[in-house]
């Protein structure tokens, strides 16, 4: 199944990177291109054709109400980092997770601009272009912190800034790439150690979260024991349990419960 998903994602990348595109705005600072829609439709067609009975959950189009109740479900972000894509930053990825009985089973995150293909299958480790990867062993003082400040709901930004300020003084530095799937994958490859964003959807983190945990990292949320795939939620991640517990405590200081419904 993993190899089939990888080949489908490679074909989708040709749609993503080929030709011109148009841009429209879904909401404040929330953009979509016709490439997002075209890639998602291609992934839906290919994945449902290859895997009989699979459910499909994508960012750009409505999905069947029972999609997450099936044995296998594809959770797809056709272009994670659309704003980066529209500004030619080459920091955008295709993200595909396959859930099995509601839990991540396969994760594929591909940046066609750098030809970096991050993959994982539950229980079988994480890989970058076929080479096994592991999280770093850096301690907190040497950590790089990936984060963002609630671009689409700026009323949540103050808590994010407070968390960032406290973490900044305890760590090495902060990065804000604007691509959750890529940042979590970078952590899996040892390129960063901490991650927090206050509001993410399942298609943002489902694939890369598995890649991170298969690389030895940790990922979680608040109000639930583990990330769930039916609603938006905060996401906290780290390279080690010690760093994870540190960041979780910082987040809960300012965000003790999920501050929104959807």
PDB file of C-alpha atoms in Angstrom:
ATOM      1  CA  UNK A   1       0.000   0.000   0.000  1.00  0.00           C
ATOM      2  CA  UNK A   2       2.787   2.457   0.868  1.00  0.00           C
ATOM      3  CA  UNK A   3       4.510   2.101  -2.511  1.00  0.00           C
ATOM      4  CA  UNK A   4       1.216   2.630  -4.312  1.00  0.00           C
ATOM      5  CA  UNK A   5       0.526   5.825  -2.350  1.00  0.00           C
ATOM      6  CA  UNK A   6       4.041   7.108  -3.073  1.00  0.00           C
ATOM      7  CA  UNK A   7       3.573   6.599  -6.814  1.00  0.00           C
ATOM      8  CA  UNK A   8       0.194   8.344  -6.752  1.00  0.00           C
ATOM      9  CA  UNK A   9       1.681  11.302  -4.869  1.00  0.00           C
ATOM     10  CA  UNK A  10       4.510  11.589  -7.413  1.00  0.00           C
ATOM     11  CA  UNK A  11       1.950  11.799 -10.212  1.00  0.00           C
ATOM     12  CA  UNK A  12      -0.027  14.390  -8.257  1.00  0.00           C
ATOM     13  CA  UNK A  13       3.131  16.473  -7.918  1.00  0.00           C
ATOM     14  CA  UNK A  14       3.264  16.895 -11.687  1.00  0.00           C
ATOM     15  CA  UNK A  15      -0.159  18.544 -11.512  1.00  0.00           C
ATOM     16  CA  UNK A  16       0.941  20.744  -8.620  1.00  0.00           C
ATOM     17  CA  UNK A  17       4.077  22.046 -10.325  1.00  0.00           C
ATOM     18  CA  UNK A  18       2.989  22.112 -13.963  1.00  0.00           C
ATOM     19  CA  UNK A  19       1.535  25.133 -15.756  1.00  0.00           C
ATOM     20  CA  UNK A  20      -0.192  28.283 -14.564  1.00  0.00           C
ATOM     21  CA  UNK A  21      -2.709  28.604 -11.756  1.00  0.00           C
ATOM     22  CA  UNK A  22      -5.297  30.981 -10.353  1.00  0.00           C
ATOM     23  CA  UNK A  23      -5.640  32.120  -6.741  1.00  0.00           C
ATOM     24  CA  UNK A  24      -8.735  32.917  -4.692  1.00  0.00           C
ATOM     25  CA  UNK A  25      -9.319  33.636  -1.004  1.00  0.00           C
ATOM     26  CA  UNK A  26     -11.355  31.270   1.217  1.00  0.00           C
ATOM     27  CA  UNK A  27     -11.135  33.619   4.212  1.00  0.00           C
ATOM     28  CA  UNK A  28      -8.810  36.103   5.880  1.00  0.00           C
ATOM     29  CA  UNK A  29      -5.243  35.146   4.855  1.00  0.00           C
ATOM     30  CA  UNK A  30      -6.548  31.736   3.717  1.00  0.00           C
ATOM     31  CA  UNK A  31      -5.847  31.141   0.038  1.00  0.00           C
ATOM     32  CA  UNK A  32      -6.686  28.374  -2.408  1.00  0.00           C
ATOM     33  CA  UNK A  33      -5.524  27.812  -5.973  1.00  0.00           C
ATOM     34  CA  UNK A  34      -7.050  25.748  -8.734  1.00  0.00           C
ATOM     35  CA  UNK A  35      -4.000  23.508  -8.272  1.00  0.00           C
ATOM     36  CA  UNK A  36      -5.188  22.644  -4.731  1.00  0.00           C
ATOM     37  CA  UNK A  37      -8.520  21.530  -6.146  1.00  0.00           C
ATOM     38  CA  UNK A  38      -7.026  19.658  -9.103  1.00  0.00           C
ATOM     39  CA  UNK A  39      -4.497  17.773  -6.964  1.00  0.00           C
ATOM     40  CA  UNK A  40      -7.157  16.796  -4.426  1.00  0.00           C
ATOM     41  CA  UNK A  41      -9.498  15.514  -7.138  1.00  0.00           C
ATOM     42  CA  UNK A  42      -6.684  13.497  -8.686  1.00  0.00           C
ATOM     43  CA  UNK A  43      -5.743  11.983  -5.326  1.00  0.00           C
ATOM     44  CA  UNK A  44      -9.374  11.125  -4.590  1.00  0.00           C
ATOM     45  CA  UNK A  45      -9.812   9.429  -7.975  1.00  0.00           C
ATOM     46  CA  UNK A  46      -6.557   7.485  -7.786  1.00  0.00           C
ATOM     47  CA  UNK A  47      -6.765   6.405  -4.149  1.00  0.00           C
ATOM     48  CA  UNK A  48     -10.403   5.325  -4.322  1.00  0.00           C
ATOM     49  CA  UNK A  49      -9.679   3.416  -7.553  1.00  0.00           C
ATOM     50  CA  UNK A  50      -6.647   1.629  -6.065  1.00  0.00           C
ATOM     51  CA  UNK A  51      -8.129   0.824  -2.652  1.00  0.00           C
ATOM     52  CA  UNK A  52     -11.669  -0.494  -2.834  1.00  0.00           C
ATOM     53  CA  UNK A  53     -14.019   0.959  -0.234  1.00  0.00           C
ATOM     54  CA  UNK A  54     -11.543   3.524   1.130  1.00  0.00           C
ATOM     55  CA  UNK A  55     -12.998   6.702   2.642  1.00  0.00           C
ATOM     56  CA  UNK A  56     -11.617  10.082   1.627  1.00  0.00           C
ATOM     57  CA  UNK A  57     -11.182  13.273   3.640  1.00  0.00           C
ATOM     58  CA  UNK A  58      -9.656  16.284   1.892  1.00  0.00           C
ATOM     59  CA  UNK A  59      -9.234  19.955   2.697  1.00  0.00           C
ATOM     60  CA  UNK A  60     -10.817  21.478  -0.379  1.00  0.00           C
ATOM     61  CA  UNK A  61     -14.040  19.551  -1.088  1.00  0.00           C
ATOM     62  CA  UNK A  62     -16.850  17.990   0.917  1.00  0.00           C
ATOM     63  CA  UNK A  63     -16.395  14.363   1.918  1.00  0.00           C
ATOM     64  CA  UNK A  64     -18.798  11.539   2.750  1.00  0.00           C
ATOM     65  CA  UNK A  65     -20.166  11.574   6.285  1.00  0.00           C
ATOM     66  CA  UNK A  66     -19.048   7.968   6.829  1.00  0.00           C
ATOM     67  CA  UNK A  67     -15.523   8.482   5.450  1.00  0.00           C
ATOM     68  CA  UNK A  68     -13.876   8.151   8.869  1.00  0.00           C
ATOM     69  CA  UNK A  69     -15.912   5.110   9.860  1.00  0.00           C
ATOM     70  CA  UNK A  70     -14.483   2.870   7.151  1.00  0.00           C
ATOM     71  CA  UNK A  71     -11.610   0.448   7.708  1.00  0.00           C
ATOM     72  CA  UNK A  72      -9.299   2.618   5.595  1.00  0.00           C
ATOM     73  CA  UNK A  73      -9.544   6.391   5.136  1.00  0.00           C
ATOM     74  CA  UNK A  74      -7.303   8.716   3.114  1.00  0.00           C
ATOM     75  CA  UNK A  75      -6.724  12.101   4.793  1.00  0.00           C
ATOM     76  CA  UNK A  76      -5.271  14.520   2.270  1.00  0.00           C
ATOM     77  CA  UNK A  77      -3.867  18.023   2.088  1.00  0.00           C
ATOM     78  CA  UNK A  78      -3.297  18.595  -1.646  1.00  0.00           C
ATOM     79  CA  UNK A  79      -0.981  21.563  -1.070  1.00  0.00           C
ATOM     80  CA  UNK A  80       0.059  22.280   2.489  1.00  0.00           C
ATOM     81  CA  UNK A  81       1.589  25.743   2.375  1.00  0.00           C
ATOM     82  CA  UNK A  82      -0.610  27.338  -0.275  1.00  0.00           C
ATOM     83  CA  UNK A  83       0.522  30.880   0.558  1.00  0.00           C
ATOM     84  CA  UNK A  84       4.149  29.760   0.178  1.00  0.00           C
ATOM     85  CA  UNK A  85       3.174  28.152  -3.137  1.00  0.00           C
ATOM     86  CA  UNK A  86       1.619  31.364  -4.465  1.00  0.00           C
ATOM     87  CA  UNK A  87       4.804  33.253  -3.587  1.00  0.00           C
ATOM     88  CA  UNK A  88       7.251  30.769  -5.152  1.00  0.00           C
ATOM     89  CA  UNK A  89       8.958  29.923  -1.857  1.00  0.00           C
ATOM     90  CA  UNK A  90       9.310  26.204  -2.715  1.00  0.00           C
ATOM     91  CA  UNK A  91       8.096  25.330   0.793  1.00  0.00           C
ATOM     92  CA  UNK A  92       4.888  23.456  -0.029  1.00  0.00           C
ATOM     93  CA  UNK A  93       4.054  19.758   0.123  1.00  0.00           C
ATOM     94  CA  UNK A  94       1.498  17.140  -0.770  1.00  0.00           C
ATOM     95  CA  UNK A  95       0.417  15.265   2.359  1.00  0.00           C
ATOM     96  CA  UNK A  96      -1.417  11.916   2.307  1.00  0.00           C
ATOM     97  CA  UNK A  97      -2.241   9.786   5.332  1.00  0.00           C
ATOM     98  CA  UNK A  98      -4.013   6.461   5.273  1.00  0.00           C
ATOM     99  CA  UNK A  99      -5.887   5.723   8.477  1.00  0.00           C
ATOM    100  CA  UNK A 100      -6.686   2.138   9.430  1.00  0.00           C
ATOM    101  CA  UNK A 101      -9.603   1.822  11.830  1.00  0.00           C
ATOM    102  CA  UNK A 102      -9.224   5.512  12.654  1.00  0.00           C
ATOM    103  CA  UNK A 103      -5.471   5.473  13.376  1.00  0.00           C
ATOM    104  CA  UNK A 104      -2.613   6.575  11.075  1.00  0.00           C
ATOM    105  CA  UNK A 105      -1.256   3.574   9.192  1.00  0.00           C
ATOM    106  CA  UNK A 106       0.667   5.190   6.308  1.00  0.00           C
ATOM    107  CA  UNK A 107       2.075   8.696   5.966  1.00  0.00           C
ATOM    108  CA  UNK A 108       3.533  10.341   2.857  1.00  0.00           C
ATOM    109  CA  UNK A 109       4.730  13.960   2.685  1.00  0.00           C
ATOM    110  CA  UNK A 110       6.377  15.116  -0.538  1.00  0.00           C
ATOM    111  CA  UNK A 111       8.043  18.409  -1.433  1.00  0.00           C
ATOM    112  CA  UNK A 112       8.401  18.280  -5.234  1.00  0.00           C
ATOM    113  CA  UNK A 113      10.595  21.395  -5.277  1.00  0.00           C
ATOM    114  CA  UNK A 114      13.348  19.678  -3.272  1.00  0.00           C
ATOM    115  CA  UNK A 115      12.410  16.101  -4.244  1.00  0.00           C
ATOM    116  CA  UNK A 116      12.192  15.134  -0.565  1.00  0.00           C
ATOM    117  CA  UNK A 117       9.795  12.246   0.012  1.00  0.00           C
ATOM    118  CA  UNK A 118       9.082  11.540   3.692  1.00  0.00           C
ATOM    119  CA  UNK A 119       7.326   8.225   4.335  1.00  0.00           C
ATOM    120  CA  UNK A 120       6.259   5.979   7.178  1.00  0.00           C
ATOM    121  CA  UNK A 121       4.212   2.869   7.845  1.00  0.00           C
ATOM    122  CA  UNK A 122       3.085   2.086  11.368  1.00  0.00           C
ATOM    123  CA  UNK A 123       5.629  -0.089  13.137  1.00  0.00           C
ATOM    124  CA  UNK A 124       8.152   0.040  10.292  1.00  0.00           C
ATOM    125  CA  UNK A 125      10.029   3.307  10.871  1.00  0.00           C
ATOM    126  CA  UNK A 126      10.289   6.610   9.033  1.00  0.00           C
ATOM    127  CA  UNK A 127      12.254   7.346   5.878  1.00  0.00           C
ATOM    128  CA  UNK A 128      13.451  10.225   3.710  1.00  0.00           C
ATOM    129  CA  UNK A 129      13.962   9.191   0.084  1.00  0.00           C
ATOM    130  CA  UNK A 130      14.299   5.595   1.250  1.00  0.00           C
ATOM    131  CA  UNK A 131      16.843   6.262   4.008  1.00  0.00           C
ATOM    132  CA  UNK A 132      15.767   5.734   7.618  1.00  0.00           C
ATOM    133  CA  UNK A 133      15.499   8.913   9.687  1.00  0.00           C
ATOM    134  CA  UNK A 134      15.391   9.610  13.425  1.00  0.00           C
ATOM    135  CA  UNK A 135      14.589  12.625  15.554  1.00  0.00           C
ATOM    136  CA  UNK A 136      17.527  14.511  17.039  1.00  0.00           C
ATOM    137  CA  UNK A 137      18.737  14.040  20.597  1.00  0.00           C
ATOM    138  CA  UNK A 138      19.090  17.775  21.220  1.00  0.00           C
ATOM    139  CA  UNK A 139      18.173  19.038  24.670  1.00  0.00           C
ATOM    140  CA  UNK A 140      15.826  21.953  25.248  1.00  0.00           C
ATOM    141  CA  UNK A 141      18.491  24.667  25.303  1.00  0.00           C
ATOM    142  CA  UNK A 142      19.636  23.597  21.827  1.00  0.00           C
ATOM    143  CA  UNK A 143      16.152  23.087  20.410  1.00  0.00           C
ATOM    144  CA  UNK A 144      14.669  24.744  17.334  1.00  0.00           C
ATOM    145  CA  UNK A 145      11.000  25.571  17.875  1.00  0.00           C
ATOM    146  CA  UNK A 146       8.592  25.441  14.923  1.00  0.00           C
ATOM    147  CA  UNK A 147       5.410  27.406  15.543  1.00  0.00           C
ATOM    148  CA  UNK A 148       2.794  29.777  14.099  1.00  0.00           C
ATOM    149  CA  UNK A 149       0.418  32.435  15.424  1.00  0.00           C
ATOM    150  CA  UNK A 150      -3.093  31.489  14.312  1.00  0.00           C
ATOM    151  CA  UNK A 151      -3.169  33.149  10.912  1.00  0.00           C
ATOM    152  CA  UNK A 152      -6.822  32.318  10.208  1.00  0.00           C
ATOM    153  CA  UNK A 153      -8.152  33.164  13.691  1.00  0.00           C
ATOM    154  CA  UNK A 154      -6.159  36.083  14.943  1.00  0.00           C
ATOM    155  CA  UNK A 155      -8.202  36.307  18.146  1.00  0.00           C
ATOM    156  CA  UNK A 156      -6.207  33.231  19.245  1.00  0.00           C
ATOM    157  CA  UNK A 157      -2.837  34.816  18.460  1.00  0.00           C
ATOM    158  CA  UNK A 158      -2.140  36.394  21.867  1.00  0.00           C
ATOM    159  CA  UNK A 159      -1.853  33.021  23.597  1.00  0.00           C
ATOM    160  CA  UNK A 160       0.456  31.836  20.802  1.00  0.00           C
ATOM    161  CA  UNK A 161       2.710  34.863  21.215  1.00  0.00           C
ATOM    162  CA  UNK A 162       2.867  34.320  24.985  1.00  0.00           C
ATOM    163  CA  UNK A 163       3.863  30.689  24.530  1.00  0.00           C
ATOM    164  CA  UNK A 164       6.422  31.602  21.868  1.00  0.00           C
ATOM    165  CA  UNK A 165       8.012  34.254  24.067  1.00  0.00           C
ATOM    166  CA  UNK A 166       8.484  31.895  27.010  1.00  0.00           C
ATOM    167  CA  UNK A 167       9.768  29.028  24.860  1.00  0.00           C
ATOM    168  CA  UNK A 168      12.127  31.340  22.949  1.00  0.00           C
ATOM    169  CA  UNK A 169      14.117  32.170  26.097  1.00  0.00           C
ATOM    170  CA  UNK A 170      14.524  28.470  26.943  1.00  0.00           C
ATOM    171  CA  UNK A 171      15.560  27.296  23.469  1.00  0.00           C
ATOM    172  CA  UNK A 172      17.966  28.083  20.661  1.00  0.00           C
ATOM    173  CA  UNK A 173      15.635  29.754  18.151  1.00  0.00           C
ATOM    174  CA  UNK A 174      12.227  29.805  16.453  1.00  0.00           C
ATOM    175  CA  UNK A 175      11.227  28.969  12.880  1.00  0.00           C
ATOM    176  CA  UNK A 176       7.852  29.649  11.256  1.00  0.00           C
ATOM    177  CA  UNK A 177       7.617  27.981   7.830  1.00  0.00           C
ATOM    178  CA  UNK A 178       3.837  27.926   7.509  1.00  0.00           C
ATOM    179  CA  UNK A 179       3.680  24.243   6.542  1.00  0.00           C
ATOM    180  CA  UNK A 180       2.747  21.900   9.376  1.00  0.00           C
ATOM    181  CA  UNK A 181       3.329  18.697   7.402  1.00  0.00           C
ATOM    182  CA  UNK A 182       6.790  19.837   6.360  1.00  0.00           C
ATOM    183  CA  UNK A 183       7.774  21.102   9.819  1.00  0.00           C
ATOM    184  CA  UNK A 184       6.777  17.833  11.526  1.00  0.00           C
ATOM    185  CA  UNK A 185       8.628  15.901   8.818  1.00  0.00           C
ATOM    186  CA  UNK A 186      11.683  18.089   9.365  1.00  0.00           C
ATOM    187  CA  UNK A 187      11.500  17.205  13.053  1.00  0.00           C
ATOM    188  CA  UNK A 188      11.434  13.516  12.106  1.00  0.00           C
ATOM    189  CA  UNK A 189      14.669  14.102  10.179  1.00  0.00           C
ATOM    190  CA  UNK A 190      16.333  15.869  13.125  1.00  0.00           C
ATOM    191  CA  UNK A 191      15.990  19.397  11.751  1.00  0.00           C
ATOM    192  CA  UNK A 192      13.943  20.737  14.663  1.00  0.00           C
ATOM    193  CA  UNK A 193      12.870  19.669  18.135  1.00  0.00           C
ATOM    194  CA  UNK A 194       9.620  21.405  19.174  1.00  0.00           C
ATOM    195  CA  UNK A 195       6.328  22.213  17.452  1.00  0.00           C
ATOM    196  CA  UNK A 196       3.142  23.984  18.486  1.00  0.00           C
ATOM    197  CA  UNK A 197       0.182  25.370  16.589  1.00  0.00           C
ATOM    198  CA  UNK A 198      -3.099  26.280  18.235  1.00  0.00           C
ATOM    199  CA  UNK A 199      -5.534  25.233  15.503  1.00  0.00           C
ATOM    200  CA  UNK A 200      -4.877  22.546  12.932  1.00  0.00           C
ATOM    201  CA  UNK A 201      -7.101  20.198  10.958  1.00  0.00           C
ATOM    202  CA  UNK A 202      -6.460  16.455  10.544  1.00  0.00           C
ATOM    203  CA  UNK A 203      -5.185  16.861   6.982  1.00  0.00           C
ATOM    204  CA  UNK A 204      -2.480  19.196   8.305  1.00  0.00           C
ATOM    205  CA  UNK A 205      -0.867  16.671  10.653  1.00  0.00           C
ATOM    206  CA  UNK A 206      -2.168  13.128   9.994  1.00  0.00           C
ATOM    207  CA  UNK A 207       0.618  12.000   7.642  1.00  0.00           C
ATOM    208  CA  UNK A 208       3.530  13.875   9.200  1.00  0.00           C
ATOM    209  CA  UNK A 209       2.452  12.974  12.724  1.00  0.00           C
ATOM    210  CA  UNK A 210       2.938   9.296  11.896  1.00  0.00           C
ATOM    211  CA  UNK A 211       6.283  10.041  10.235  1.00  0.00           C
ATOM    212  CA  UNK A 212       7.385  11.861  13.391  1.00  0.00           C
ATOM    213  CA  UNK A 213       6.338   9.131  15.831  1.00  0.00           C
ATOM    214  CA  UNK A 214       7.885   6.419  13.648  1.00  0.00           C
ATOM    215  CA  UNK A 215      11.101   8.467  13.806  1.00  0.00           C
ATOM    216  CA  UNK A 216      10.986   8.370  17.612  1.00  0.00           C
ATOM    217  CA  UNK A 217       9.185  11.651  18.287  1.00  0.00           C
ATOM    218  CA  UNK A 218       6.072  12.582  20.241  1.00  0.00           C
ATOM    219  CA  UNK A 219       2.840  14.267  19.213  1.00  0.00           C
ATOM    220  CA  UNK A 220      -0.261  15.182  21.195  1.00  0.00           C
ATOM    221  CA  UNK A 221      -3.076  17.620  21.802  1.00  0.00           C
ATOM    222  CA  UNK A 222      -5.144  18.929  24.716  1.00  0.00           C
ATOM    223  CA  UNK A 223      -8.557  17.696  25.940  1.00  0.00           C
ATOM    224  CA  UNK A 224      -7.879  14.328  24.252  1.00  0.00           C
ATOM    225  CA  UNK A 225      -5.383  11.551  25.004  1.00  0.00           C
ATOM    226  CA  UNK A 226      -4.089  11.643  21.409  1.00  0.00           C
ATOM    227  CA  UNK A 227      -4.750  13.715  18.285  1.00  0.00           C
ATOM    228  CA  UNK A 228      -8.124  12.928  16.743  1.00  0.00           C
ATOM    229  CA  UNK A 229      -9.247  13.079  13.121  1.00  0.00           C
ATOM    230  CA  UNK A 230     -12.774  14.511  13.322  1.00  0.00           C
ATOM    231  CA  UNK A 231     -12.135  18.169  14.232  1.00  0.00           C
ATOM    232  CA  UNK A 232      -9.505  20.933  14.516  1.00  0.00           C
ATOM    233  CA  UNK A 233      -7.305  21.004  17.610  1.00  0.00           C
ATOM    234  CA  UNK A 234      -3.982  22.303  18.968  1.00  0.00           C
ATOM    235  CA  UNK A 235      -0.963  20.162  18.111  1.00  0.00           C
ATOM    236  CA  UNK A 236       2.108  19.827  20.336  1.00  0.00           C
ATOM    237  CA  UNK A 237       5.125  17.786  19.226  1.00  0.00           C
ATOM    238  CA  UNK A 238       8.722  17.208  20.261  1.00  0.00           C
ATOM    239  CA  UNK A 239      11.774  15.071  19.685  1.00  0.00           C
ATOM    240  CA  UNK A 240      11.829  13.668  23.240  1.00  0.00           C
ATOM    241  CA  UNK A 241       9.398  12.980  26.079  1.00  0.00           C
ATOM    242  CA  UNK A 242      11.186  15.537  28.247  1.00  0.00           C
ATOM    243  CA  UNK A 243      10.829  18.266  25.627  1.00  0.00           C
ATOM    244  CA  UNK A 244       7.246  17.222  24.918  1.00  0.00           C
ATOM    245  CA  UNK A 245       6.254  17.497  28.571  1.00  0.00           C
ATOM    246  CA  UNK A 246       7.949  20.901  28.810  1.00  0.00           C
ATOM    247  CA  UNK A 247       6.082  22.261  25.794  1.00  0.00           C
ATOM    248  CA  UNK A 248       2.759  20.757  26.855  1.00  0.00           C
ATOM    249  CA  UNK A 249       3.055  22.539  30.205  1.00  0.00           C
ATOM    250  CA  UNK A 250       3.789  25.854  28.477  1.00  0.00           C
ATOM    251  CA  UNK A 251       0.804  25.425  26.161  1.00  0.00           C
ATOM    252  CA  UNK A 252      -1.611  24.488  28.948  1.00  0.00           C
ATOM    253  CA  UNK A 253      -0.540  27.554  30.932  1.00  0.00           C
ATOM    254  CA  UNK A 254      -2.151  29.762  28.286  1.00  0.00           C
ATOM    255  CA  UNK A 255      -4.481  27.278  26.539  1.00  0.00           C
ATOM    256  CA  UNK A 256      -5.866  24.956  29.237  1.00  0.00           C
ATOM    257  CA  UNK A 257      -8.661  23.753  26.936  1.00  0.00           C
ATOM    258  CA  UNK A 258      -9.407  23.923  23.227  1.00  0.00           C
ATOM    259  CA  UNK A 259     -10.763  27.478  22.799  1.00  0.00           C
ATOM    260  CA  UNK A 260     -13.064  26.803  19.824  1.00  0.00           C
ATOM    261  CA  UNK A 261     -15.529  24.262  18.443  1.00  0.00           C
ATOM    262  CA  UNK A 262     -14.554  24.310  14.775  1.00  0.00           C
TER     263      UNK A 262
END
